[in-house]
């Protein structure tokens, strides 16, 4: 008779260990945030971190997508520059991709 594939002890132990590690890191961050006052330099760094992470995620996809995605990214940046709401900027980017695709792939 074959063993039950739904319970594999090393896999379960690994998943539980990773869950414990994630929650320890989260609670340690909350614990430190209440007890440590960051310097102005650290605060400035943390203020720029979301933009840097977003850029690191988006730029490779835009570059890999070629001229179509670069054009959509530029249109989206133009809408952000004129202070359009976030939803409008997203619609501009998606609309630009759809428009370019309809022209290049009829």
mmCIF file of C-alpha atoms in Angstrom:
data_model
loop_
_atom_site.group_PDB
_atom_site.id
_atom_site.type_symbol
_atom_site.label_atom_id
_atom_site.label_comp_id
_atom_site.label_asym_id
_atom_site.label_seq_id
_atom_site.Cartn_x
_atom_site.Cartn_y
_atom_site.Cartn_z
ATOM 1 C CA UNK A 1 0.000 0.000 0.000
ATOM 2 C CA UNK A 2 1.369 3.456 -0.974
ATOM 3 C CA UNK A 3 1.960 6.102 1.702
ATOM 4 C CA UNK A 4 -0.543 8.955 2.001
ATOM 5 C CA UNK A 5 0.822 11.820 -0.175
ATOM 6 C CA UNK A 6 -1.246 14.467 1.649
ATOM 7 C CA UNK A 7 1.037 14.471 4.711
ATOM 8 C CA UNK A 8 4.777 14.703 4.166
ATOM 9 C CA UNK A 9 6.506 15.431 7.479
ATOM 10 C CA UNK A 10 9.535 17.382 6.167
ATOM 11 C CA UNK A 11 7.232 19.584 4.084
ATOM 12 C CA UNK A 12 4.916 20.320 7.010
ATOM 13 C CA UNK A 13 7.860 21.060 9.309
ATOM 14 C CA UNK A 14 9.363 23.383 6.691
ATOM 15 C CA UNK A 15 6.094 25.273 6.219
ATOM 16 C CA UNK A 16 5.555 25.654 9.956
ATOM 17 C CA UNK A 17 9.153 26.764 10.461
ATOM 18 C CA UNK A 18 8.850 29.378 7.753
ATOM 19 C CA UNK A 19 5.573 30.634 9.264
ATOM 20 C CA UNK A 20 7.200 30.974 12.685
ATOM 21 C CA UNK A 21 10.150 32.811 11.117
ATOM 22 C CA UNK A 22 7.904 35.257 9.264
ATOM 23 C CA UNK A 23 5.897 36.087 12.370
ATOM 24 C CA UNK A 24 9.039 36.462 14.505
ATOM 25 C CA UNK A 25 10.399 38.967 11.985
ATOM 26 C CA UNK A 26 7.100 40.883 11.952
ATOM 27 C CA UNK A 27 6.800 41.009 15.733
ATOM 28 C CA UNK A 28 10.459 41.974 16.093
ATOM 29 C CA UNK A 29 9.833 44.898 13.732
ATOM 30 C CA UNK A 30 6.826 46.041 15.746
ATOM 31 C CA UNK A 31 8.781 45.642 18.974
ATOM 32 C CA UNK A 32 11.718 47.689 17.664
ATOM 33 C CA UNK A 33 9.497 50.360 16.085
ATOM 34 C CA UNK A 34 8.057 51.173 19.504
ATOM 35 C CA UNK A 35 11.407 51.349 21.264
ATOM 36 C CA UNK A 36 13.818 52.852 18.733
ATOM 37 C CA UNK A 37 13.649 56.396 17.399
ATOM 38 C CA UNK A 38 15.207 56.522 13.914
ATOM 39 C CA UNK A 39 17.598 59.287 12.950
ATOM 40 C CA UNK A 40 16.526 61.800 10.271
ATOM 41 C CA UNK A 41 18.744 59.982 7.763
ATOM 42 C CA UNK A 42 17.062 56.639 8.465
ATOM 43 C CA UNK A 43 13.625 58.266 8.235
ATOM 44 C CA UNK A 44 14.536 59.790 4.861
ATOM 45 C CA UNK A 45 15.806 56.412 3.644
ATOM 46 C CA UNK A 46 12.624 54.648 4.761
ATOM 47 C CA UNK A 47 10.545 57.354 3.090
ATOM 48 C CA UNK A 48 12.161 56.595 -0.284
ATOM 49 C CA UNK A 49 12.045 52.819 0.068
ATOM 50 C CA UNK A 50 8.513 52.195 -1.345
ATOM 51 C CA UNK A 51 9.297 54.157 -4.518
ATOM 52 C CA UNK A 52 12.569 52.321 -5.002
ATOM 53 C CA UNK A 53 10.913 48.939 -4.511
ATOM 54 C CA UNK A 54 8.112 49.830 -6.924
ATOM 55 C CA UNK A 55 10.654 50.971 -9.506
ATOM 56 C CA UNK A 56 12.671 47.767 -9.080
ATOM 57 C CA UNK A 57 9.543 45.732 -9.794
ATOM 58 C CA UNK A 58 8.212 47.765 -12.726
ATOM 59 C CA UNK A 59 11.288 48.767 -14.762
ATOM 60 C CA UNK A 60 12.403 45.243 -15.785
ATOM 61 C CA UNK A 61 8.891 44.412 -17.048
ATOM 62 C CA UNK A 62 8.674 47.694 -18.978
ATOM 63 C CA UNK A 63 12.083 47.219 -20.587
ATOM 64 C CA UNK A 64 11.352 43.593 -21.442
ATOM 65 C CA UNK A 65 8.000 44.604 -22.979
ATOM 66 C CA UNK A 66 9.714 46.768 -25.574
ATOM 67 C CA UNK A 67 8.491 49.970 -27.186
ATOM 68 C CA UNK A 68 4.831 49.219 -26.497
ATOM 69 C CA UNK A 69 5.335 49.081 -22.722
ATOM 70 C CA UNK A 70 7.820 51.949 -22.720
ATOM 71 C CA UNK A 71 5.240 54.117 -24.492
ATOM 72 C CA UNK A 72 2.569 53.113 -21.965
ATOM 73 C CA UNK A 73 4.945 53.852 -19.084
ATOM 74 C CA UNK A 74 5.702 57.296 -20.509
ATOM 75 C CA UNK A 75 1.984 58.024 -20.924
ATOM 76 C CA UNK A 76 1.385 56.931 -17.332
ATOM 77 C CA UNK A 77 4.239 59.118 -16.084
ATOM 78 C CA UNK A 78 2.809 62.069 -18.026
ATOM 79 C CA UNK A 79 -0.562 61.588 -16.328
ATOM 80 C CA UNK A 80 1.155 61.431 -12.942
ATOM 81 C CA UNK A 81 3.084 64.596 -13.778
ATOM 82 C CA UNK A 82 -0.180 66.520 -14.325
ATOM 83 C CA UNK A 83 -1.335 65.188 -10.936
ATOM 84 C CA UNK A 84 -4.049 62.878 -12.211
ATOM 85 C CA UNK A 85 -5.575 60.585 -9.570
ATOM 86 C CA UNK A 86 -4.037 57.122 -9.220
ATOM 87 C CA UNK A 87 -6.981 55.385 -10.857
ATOM 88 C CA UNK A 88 -6.789 57.738 -13.846
ATOM 89 C CA UNK A 89 -3.051 57.110 -14.210
ATOM 90 C CA UNK A 90 -3.636 53.352 -14.133
ATOM 91 C CA UNK A 91 -6.358 53.673 -16.748
ATOM 92 C CA UNK A 92 -4.071 55.775 -18.933
ATOM 93 C CA UNK A 93 -1.369 53.089 -18.781
ATOM 94 C CA UNK A 94 -3.717 50.189 -19.476
ATOM 95 C CA UNK A 95 -5.560 52.167 -22.164
ATOM 96 C CA UNK A 96 -2.291 53.027 -23.870
ATOM 97 C CA UNK A 97 -1.227 49.373 -23.943
ATOM 98 C CA UNK A 98 -4.618 48.370 -25.358
ATOM 99 C CA UNK A 99 -4.505 51.132 -27.969
ATOM 100 C CA UNK A 100 -0.962 50.248 -29.054
ATOM 101 C CA UNK A 101 -1.858 46.547 -29.241
ATOM 102 C CA UNK A 102 -4.932 47.225 -31.349
ATOM 103 C CA UNK A 103 -2.775 49.173 -33.809
ATOM 104 C CA UNK A 104 0.166 46.753 -33.892
ATOM 105 C CA UNK A 105 -1.871 43.497 -33.713
ATOM 106 C CA UNK A 106 -5.118 44.041 -35.657
#
